[in-house]
Amino acid sequence: MYITVRYGDCQKAIFNPNCRIAALLHDIKAKCQCEMDADVDLSDEIGNIKHLRHAMNRYANEVLGERETFVLLKIDVPDVYGELRYVPLLNDEKAITEAFLTRLSNREGDGRGRRMSRAGNRRMSKDLVKLKQIAQVSQVTLDRDSRGRNNSLKAATPTRTRSRSGSRH
């Protein structure tokens, strides 16, 4: 079993995907003359991103098809909206078409539509936690009056009170 990775000026390299994704990406970077600290990923020939960096401990042959051909992508730093930019490292006008680039930028090919990066998800999660904390503090403030007594407006279980005559309501 093998896969073909296209990169550079119409170059191709063959790799064995019977290994963990982390090892495969390391070998791809070395053989395709990428910077070793660069973030890379693969897409199929129509621009469907494989999102390999999200599954570094899985075996590549579980994610990539046998004898498939892929385009090497460099992952750029997230933009101001938390979106990652994928830049093809293949210089081939026949393969890197406008449709290919559009599919990369829209993430149409991954079946998930536009996705947030992990950093964007973390930011959103932190914001949600802050909102929940604010809501809890606000609820505590509403639940207690200035003397610290309960002043709840919640529909909690009704409490029984005694009137002066001693009967229960």
Coordinates of N, CA and C in Angstrom, one line a residue:
M1 N 0.8 -1.2 0.0 CA 0.0 0.0 0.0 C 0.9 1.2 0.0
Y2 N 0.5 2.3 -0.8 CA 1.2 3.5 -0.8 C 0.3 4.6 -1.2
I3 N 0.8 5.9 -0.9 CA 0.1 7.1 -1.3 C 1.1 7.9 -2.1
T4 N 0.6 8.8 -2.9 CA 1.4 9.7 -3.7 C 1.1 11.1 -3.2
V5 N 2.1 11.9 -2.9 CA 2.0 13.3 -2.5 C 2.6 14.2 -3.6
R6 N 1.8 15.1 -4.0 CA 2.3 16.1 -5.1 C 2.7 17.3 -4.4
Y7 N 3.8 17.9 -4.8 CA 4.4 19.1 -4.2 C 5.3 19.8 -5.1
G8 N 5.8 21.0 -4.8 CA 6.8 21.7 -5.6 C 6.4 21.9 -7.0
D9 N 7.3 21.9 -7.9 CA 7.1 22.2 -9.3 C 6.7 20.8 -10.0
C10 N 5.5 20.4 -9.8 CA 4.9 19.2 -10.4 C 5.7 18.0 -10.0
Q11 N 6.2 17.9 -8.7 CA 6.9 16.8 -8.2 C 6.0 15.8 -7.5
K12 N 6.4 14.6 -7.4 CA 5.6 13.6 -6.7 C 6.5 12.7 -5.9
A13 N 6.0 12.3 -4.7 CA 6.8 11.4 -3.9 C 5.8 10.3 -3.3
I14 N 6.3 9.1 -3.2 CA 5.5 8.0 -2.7 C 5.8 7.7 -1.3
F15 N 4.8 7.5 -0.5 CA 4.9 7.2 1.0 C 4.1 6.0 1.4
N16 N 4.6 5.4 2.4 CA 3.9 4.2 3.0 C 3.0 4.7 4.1
P17 N 1.7 4.6 4.0 CA 0.8 5.1 5.1 C 0.6 4.1 6.2
N18 N 1.3 3.0 6.3 CA 1.2 2.0 7.4 C 2.0 2.4 8.6
C19 N 1.7 3.6 9.1 CA 2.4 4.2 10.3 C 1.5 5.3 10.9
R20 N 1.9 5.8 12.0 CA 1.1 6.8 12.6 C 1.2 8.1 11.8
I21 N 0.1 8.9 11.9 CA 0.1 10.1 11.1 C 1.3 11.1 11.4
A22 N 1.6 11.1 12.7 CA 2.8 12.0 13.1 C 4.0 11.6 12.3
A23 N 4.3 10.3 12.2 CA 5.5 9.8 11.6 C 5.4 10.1 10.0
L24 N 4.2 9.9 9.5 CA 4.0 10.1 8.1 C 4.3 11.6 7.7
L25 N 3.7 12.5 8.5 CA 3.9 13.9 8.2 C 5.3 14.3 8.4
H26 N 6.0 13.7 9.4 CA 7.4 14.0 9.5 C 8.2 13.6 8.3
D27 N 7.9 12.4 7.8 CA 8.6 11.9 6.6 C 8.3 12.8 5.3
I28 N 7.0 13.2 5.2 CA 6.6 14.0 4.1 C 7.4 15.4 4.2
K29 N 7.5 16.0 5.3 CA 8.2 17.2 5.4 C 9.7 17.1 5.1
A30 N 10.3 16.0 5.5 CA 11.7 15.7 5.2 C 11.9 15.5 3.7
K31 N 11.1 14.6 3.1 CA 11.3 14.3 1.7 C 10.9 15.4 0.7
C32 N 9.9 16.2 1.1 CA 9.4 17.2 0.3 C 10.0 18.6 0.5
Q33 N 11.1 18.6 1.3 CA 11.9 19.8 1.5 C 11.1 20.9 2.2
C34 N 10.2 20.6 3.2 CA 9.5 21.5 3.9 C 10.3 21.9 5.2
E35 N 10.0 23.0 5.8 CA 10.6 23.3 7.1 C 10.1 22.3 8.1
M36 N 10.9 21.8 8.9 CA 10.5 20.7 9.9 C 9.5 21.2 10.9
D37 N 9.5 22.5 11.2 CA 8.6 23.1 12.2 C 7.3 23.6 11.5
A38 N 7.2 23.5 10.2 CA 6.0 23.9 9.5 C 4.8 23.0 9.8
D39 N 3.6 23.5 9.9 CA 2.4 22.7 10.0 C 1.9 22.4 8.6
V40 N 1.8 21.1 8.3 CA 1.3 20.7 7.0 C 0.1 19.7 7.1
D41 N -0.6 19.6 6.0 CA -1.7 18.7 5.9 C -1.8 18.2 4.5
L42 N -2.7 17.4 4.2 CA -2.9 16.9 2.8 C -4.4 17.2 2.4
S43 N -4.5 17.3 1.1 CA -5.9 17.3 0.5 C -5.9 16.4 -0.7
D44 N -7.1 16.0 -1.0 CA -7.2 15.2 -2.2 C -7.1 16.1 -3.4
E45 N -7.2 15.6 -4.6 CA -6.9 16.4 -5.8 C -8.0 17.4 -6.1
I46 N -9.1 17.4 -5.4 CA -10.1 18.4 -5.7 C -10.2 19.4 -4.5
G47 N -9.4 19.2 -3.5 CA -9.4 20.2 -2.4 C -10.0 19.8 -1.1
N48 N -10.4 18.6 -0.9 CA -10.9 18.1 0.3 C -9.8 17.9 1.3
I49 N -9.8 18.7 2.4 CA -8.7 18.7 3.4 C -8.9 17.4 4.2
K50 N -7.8 16.7 4.5 CA -7.8 15.5 5.3 C -7.7 15.7 6.8
H51 N -7.4 16.9 7.3 CA -7.3 17.3 8.7 C -6.5 16.2 9.5
L52 N -5.3 15.9 9.0 CA -4.5 14.9 9.6 C -3.9 15.3 11.0
R53 N -3.7 16.6 11.2 CA -3.1 17.0 12.5 C -4.1 16.9 13.6
H54 N -5.3 16.6 13.4 CA -6.3 16.4 14.5 C -6.3 14.9 14.9
A55 N -5.5 14.1 14.2 CA -5.5 12.7 14.6 C -4.1 12.1 14.5
M56 N -3.2 12.8 15.1 CA -1.8 12.4 15.0 C -1.4 11.0 15.5
N57 N -2.2 10.5 16.4 CA -1.8 9.1 16.9 C -2.5 8.0 16.2
R58 N -3.4 8.3 15.2 CA -4.1 7.3 14.4 C -3.1 6.8 13.3
Y59 N -3.4 5.7 12.8 CA -2.6 5.2 11.7 C -3.1 5.8 10.4
A60 N -2.2 6.3 9.5 CA -2.5 7.0 8.3 C -3.4 6.2 7.4
N61 N -3.2 4.9 7.3 CA -3.9 4.0 6.4 C -5.4 3.9 6.8
E62 N -5.8 4.4 8.1 CA -7.2 4.4 8.5 C -7.9 5.6 7.9
V63 N -7.1 6.6 7.6 CA -7.6 7.9 7.1 C -7.5 8.1 5.6
L64 N -6.3 7.7 5.1 CA -6.0 7.9 3.7 C -6.2 6.6 2.9
G65 N -6.8 6.8 1.7 CA -7.1 5.6 0.9 C -5.8 5.1 0.2
E66 N -5.9 3.8 -0.1 CA -4.8 3.1 -0.8 C -4.6 3.7 -2.2
R67 N -3.4 4.0 -2.6 CA -3.0 4.5 -3.9 C -3.7 5.8 -4.3
E68 N -4.1 6.6 -3.3 CA -4.6 7.9 -3.6 C -3.5 8.9 -3.8
T69 N -3.8 9.9 -4.5 CA -2.9 11.0 -4.7 C -3.4 12.2 -3.9
F70 N -2.4 12.9 -3.3 CA -2.8 14.0 -2.4 C -1.9 15.2 -2.8
V71 N -2.4 16.4 -2.4 CA -1.6 17.6 -2.6 C -1.1 18.1 -1.2
L72 N 0.1 18.4 -1.1 CA 0.7 18.9 0.2 C 0.3 20.3 0.4
L73 N -0.2 20.6 1.6 CA -0.7 21.9 2.0 C 0.1 22.4 3.2
K74 N 0.4 23.7 3.2 CA 1.0 24.3 4.4 C -0.1 25.0 5.1
I75 N -0.1 24.9 6.4 CA -1.1 25.6 7.2 C -0.6 26.9 7.8
D76 N -1.2 28.0 7.4 CA -0.7 29.3 7.8 C -1.3 29.6 9.2
V77 N -0.7 30.6 9.8 CA -1.2 31.1 11.1 C -2.7 31.6 11.0
P78 N -3.5 31.3 12.0 CA -4.9 31.7 11.9 C -5.1 33.2 11.6
D79 N -6.1 33.5 10.8 CA -6.4 35.0 10.6 C -7.1 35.5 11.8
V80 N -7.6 36.8 11.7 CA -8.2 37.4 12.8 C -9.5 36.8 13.2
Y81 N -10.1 35.9 12.4 CA -11.3 35.3 12.7 C -11.1 33.8 13.3
G82 N -9.8 33.5 13.5 CA -9.5 32.1 14.0 C -9.5 31.1 12.9
E83 N -9.6 31.4 11.7 CA -9.6 30.5 10.6 C -8.2 30.2 10.1
L84 N -7.9 28.9 9.9 CA -6.6 28.5 9.4 C -6.6 28.7 7.9
R85 N -5.5 29.1 7.3 CA -5.4 29.2 5.9 C -4.6 28.1 5.4
Y86 N -5.0 27.4 4.4 CA -4.3 26.3 3.8 C -3.8 26.7 2.4
V87 N -2.5 26.6 2.3 CA -1.8 27.0 1.1 C -1.2 25.8 0.4
P88 N -1.6 25.5 -0.9 CA -1.0 24.4 -1.6 C 0.5 24.6 -1.9
L89 N 1.3 23.5 -1.6 CA 2.7 23.6 -1.9 C 3.0 22.9 -3.2
L90 N 2.1 23.0 -4.1 CA 2.2 22.4 -5.4 C 2.1 23.5 -6.4
N91 N 3.1 23.7 -7.3 CA 3.0 24.7 -8.4 C 2.6 24.0 -9.7
D92 N 1.3 23.8 -9.9 CA 0.8 23.2 -11.1 C -0.5 23.8 -11.4
E93 N -0.5 24.6 -12.4 CA -1.7 25.4 -12.8 C -2.9 24.4 -13.2
K94 N -2.6 23.3 -13.7 CA -3.6 22.3 -14.1 C -4.3 21.7 -12.9
A95 N -3.6 21.5 -11.8 CA -4.1 20.9 -10.6 C -4.7 21.9 -9.6
I96 N -4.0 23.0 -9.4 CA -4.4 24.1 -8.5 C -5.3 25.1 -9.2
T97 N -6.5 24.8 -9.4 CA -7.5 25.6 -10.1 C -8.2 26.5 -9.1
E98 N -9.0 27.4 -9.7 CA -9.8 28.3 -8.9 C -10.8 27.5 -8.0
A99 N -11.3 26.4 -8.6 CA -12.3 25.6 -7.8 C -11.6 24.9 -6.7
F100 N -10.3 24.4 -6.9 CA -9.5 23.8 -5.8 C -9.3 24.8 -4.7
L101 N -8.9 26.0 -5.0 CA -8.6 27.1 -4.0 C -9.9 27.5 -3.3
T102 N -11.0 27.6 -4.0 CA -12.3 27.9 -3.4 C -12.7 26.8 -2.4
R103 N -12.5 25.6 -2.8 CA -12.8 24.5 -1.9 C -12.0 24.5 -0.6
L104 N -10.7 24.8 -0.8 CA -9.8 24.9 0.4 C -10.2 26.0 1.3
S105 N -10.6 27.2 0.8 CA -10.9 28.3 1.6 C -12.2 28.2 2.3
N106 N -13.2 27.5 1.6 CA -14.5 27.3 2.2 C -14.6 26.0 3.0
R107 N -13.7 25.1 3.0 CA -13.7 23.8 3.7 C -15.0 23.1 3.3
E108 N -15.4 23.2 2.0 CA -16.6 22.5 1.5 C -16.4 21.0 1.5
G109 N -15.2 20.6 1.2 CA -14.9 19.2 1.0 C -14.8 18.4 2.2
D110 N -14.8 18.9 3.4 CA -14.7 18.1 4.6 C -16.0 17.7 5.2
G111 N -17.1 18.1 4.5 CA -18.4 17.7 5.0 C -18.9 18.4 6.2
R112 N -18.1 19.4 6.7 CA -18.5 20.1 7.9 C -18.7 21.5 7.7
G113 N -18.7 22.0 6.5 CA -18.8 23.4 6.2 C -17.7 24.2 6.8
R114 N -17.9 25.4 7.1 CA -16.8 26.3 7.7 C -16.6 25.8 9.1
R115 N -15.4 25.6 9.5 CA -15.1 25.1 10.8 C -14.2 26.1 11.5
M116 N -14.3 26.2 12.8 CA -13.4 27.0 13.6 C -12.2 26.2 13.9
S117 N -11.1 26.9 14.0 CA -9.9 26.3 14.4 C -10.0 25.9 15.9
R118 N -9.1 25.1 16.3 CA -9.1 24.8 17.8 C -8.9 26.0 18.6
A119 N -8.1 27.0 18.2 CA -8.0 28.2 18.9 C -9.3 29.0 19.0
G120 N -10.0 29.0 17.9 CA -11.4 29.6 17.9 C -12.3 28.9 18.8
N121 N -12.3 27.6 18.8 CA -13.1 26.8 19.7 C -12.8 27.1 21.2
R122 N -11.5 27.2 21.5 CA -11.1 27.4 22.8 C -11.6 28.8 23.3
R123 N -11.4 29.8 22.4 CA -11.9 31.2 22.7 C -13.4 31.1 23.0
M124 N -14.1 30.4 22.1 CA -15.6 30.4 22.3 C -15.9 29.7 23.6
S125 N -15.2 28.6 23.9 CA -15.5 27.9 25.2 C -15.2 28.8 26.4
K126 N -14.1 29.5 26.3 CA -13.7 30.4 27.4 C -14.8 31.5 27.6
D127 N -15.3 32.0 26.5 CA -16.4 33.0 26.6 C -17.6 32.4 27.2
L128 N -18.0 31.2 26.8 CA -19.2 30.5 27.4 C -19.0 30.3 28.9
V129 N -17.8 29.9 29.3 CA -17.6 29.7 30.7 C -17.7 31.0 31.4
K130 N -17.2 32.1 30.9 CA -17.3 33.4 31.5 C -18.8 33.8 31.6
L131 N -19.5 33.6 30.5 CA -21.0 34.0 30.5 C -21.7 33.2 31.6
K132 N -21.4 31.9 31.7 CA -22.0 31.1 32.8 C -21.7 31.6 34.2
Q133 N -20.4 32.0 34.4 CA -20.0 32.5 35.7 C -20.7 33.8 36.0
I134 N -20.9 34.6 35.0 CA -21.6 35.9 35.2 C -23.0 35.6 35.5
A135 N -23.6 34.7 34.8 CA -25.0 34.3 35.0 C -25.2 33.8 36.5
Q136 N -24.3 32.9 36.9 CA -24.3 32.4 38.3 C -24.2 33.5 39.3
V137 N -23.3 34.4 39.1 CA -23.1 35.5 40.1 C -24.4 36.4 40.1
S138 N -24.9 36.6 38.9 CA -26.2 37.4 38.8 C -27.3 36.7 39.5
Q139 N -27.4 35.4 39.4 CA -28.5 34.7 40.0 C -28.3 34.7 41.5
V140 N -27.1 34.6 42.0 CA -26.8 34.7 43.4 C -27.2 36.0 44.0
T141 N -26.9 37.1 43.2 CA -27.3 38.4 43.6 C -28.8 38.6 43.6
L142 N -29.5 38.0 42.7 CA -31.0 38.1 42.7 C -31.6 37.2 43.8
D143 N -30.9 36.1 44.1 CA -31.4 35.2 45.1 C -31.3 35.8 46.6
R144 N -30.4 36.7 46.8 CA -30.2 37.2 48.1 C -30.5 38.7 48.2
D145 N -31.1 39.2 49.2 CA -31.4 40.6 49.4 C -30.1 41.2 50.1
S146 N -30.2 42.5 50.4 CA -29.1 43.2 51.0 C -28.6 42.6 52.3
R147 N -29.5 41.9 53.1 CA -29.1 41.4 54.4 C -28.6 39.9 54.2
G148 N -28.6 39.4 53.0 CA -28.1 38.0 52.8 C -29.3 37.0 52.9
R149 N -30.5 37.5 53.1 CA -31.6 36.6 53.1 C -32.0 36.2 51.7
N150 N -32.6 35.0 51.6 CA -33.1 34.5 50.3 C -34.2 35.4 49.9
N151 N -34.1 35.8 48.6 CA -35.1 36.7 48.0 C -35.4 36.1 46.6
S152 N -35.6 34.8 46.5 CA -35.6 34.1 45.3 C -36.9 34.4 44.5
L153 N -36.7 34.6 43.2 CA -37.9 34.7 42.3 C -38.1 33.4 41.6
K154 N -37.3 32.4 41.9 CA -37.4 31.1 41.1 C -38.6 30.4 41.6
A155 N -39.1 29.5 40.7 CA -40.2 28.7 41.0 C -39.7 27.4 41.7
A156 N -39.3 27.6 42.9 CA -38.8 26.5 43.7 C -39.9 25.8 44.4
T157 N -39.6 24.8 45.1 CA -40.7 24.1 45.8 C -41.3 25.0 46.9
P158 N -42.6 25.0 47.0 CA -43.2 26.0 47.9 C -42.8 25.7 49.3
T159 N -42.6 26.7 50.1 CA -42.3 26.5 51.5 C -43.6 26.7 52.3
R160 N -43.6 26.0 53.4 CA -44.8 26.1 54.2 C -44.5 27.1 55.3
T161 N -45.5 28.0 55.6 CA -45.3 29.0 56.6 C -46.4 28.8 57.6
R162 N -46.2 29.3 58.8 CA -47.2 29.2 59.8 C -47.8 30.6 60.0
S163 N -49.1 30.7 60.0 CA -49.7 32.0 60.3 C -49.7 32.2 61.8
R164 N -50.1 33.3 62.3 CA -50.1 33.6 63.7 C -51.1 32.7 64.5
S165 N -52.1 32.2 63.8 CA -53.0 31.3 64.5 C -52.5 29.9 64.7
G166 N -51.4 29.6 64.1 CA -50.8 28.3 64.2 C -51.2 27.3 63.2
S167 N -52.1 27.6 62.3 CA -52.4 26.7 61.2 C -51.4 26.8 60.0
R168 N -51.3 25.7 59.3 CA -50.4 25.7 58.1 C -51.1 26.1 56.9
H169 N -50.4 26.8 56.0 CA -51.0 27.2 54.7 C -50.4 26.3 53.6

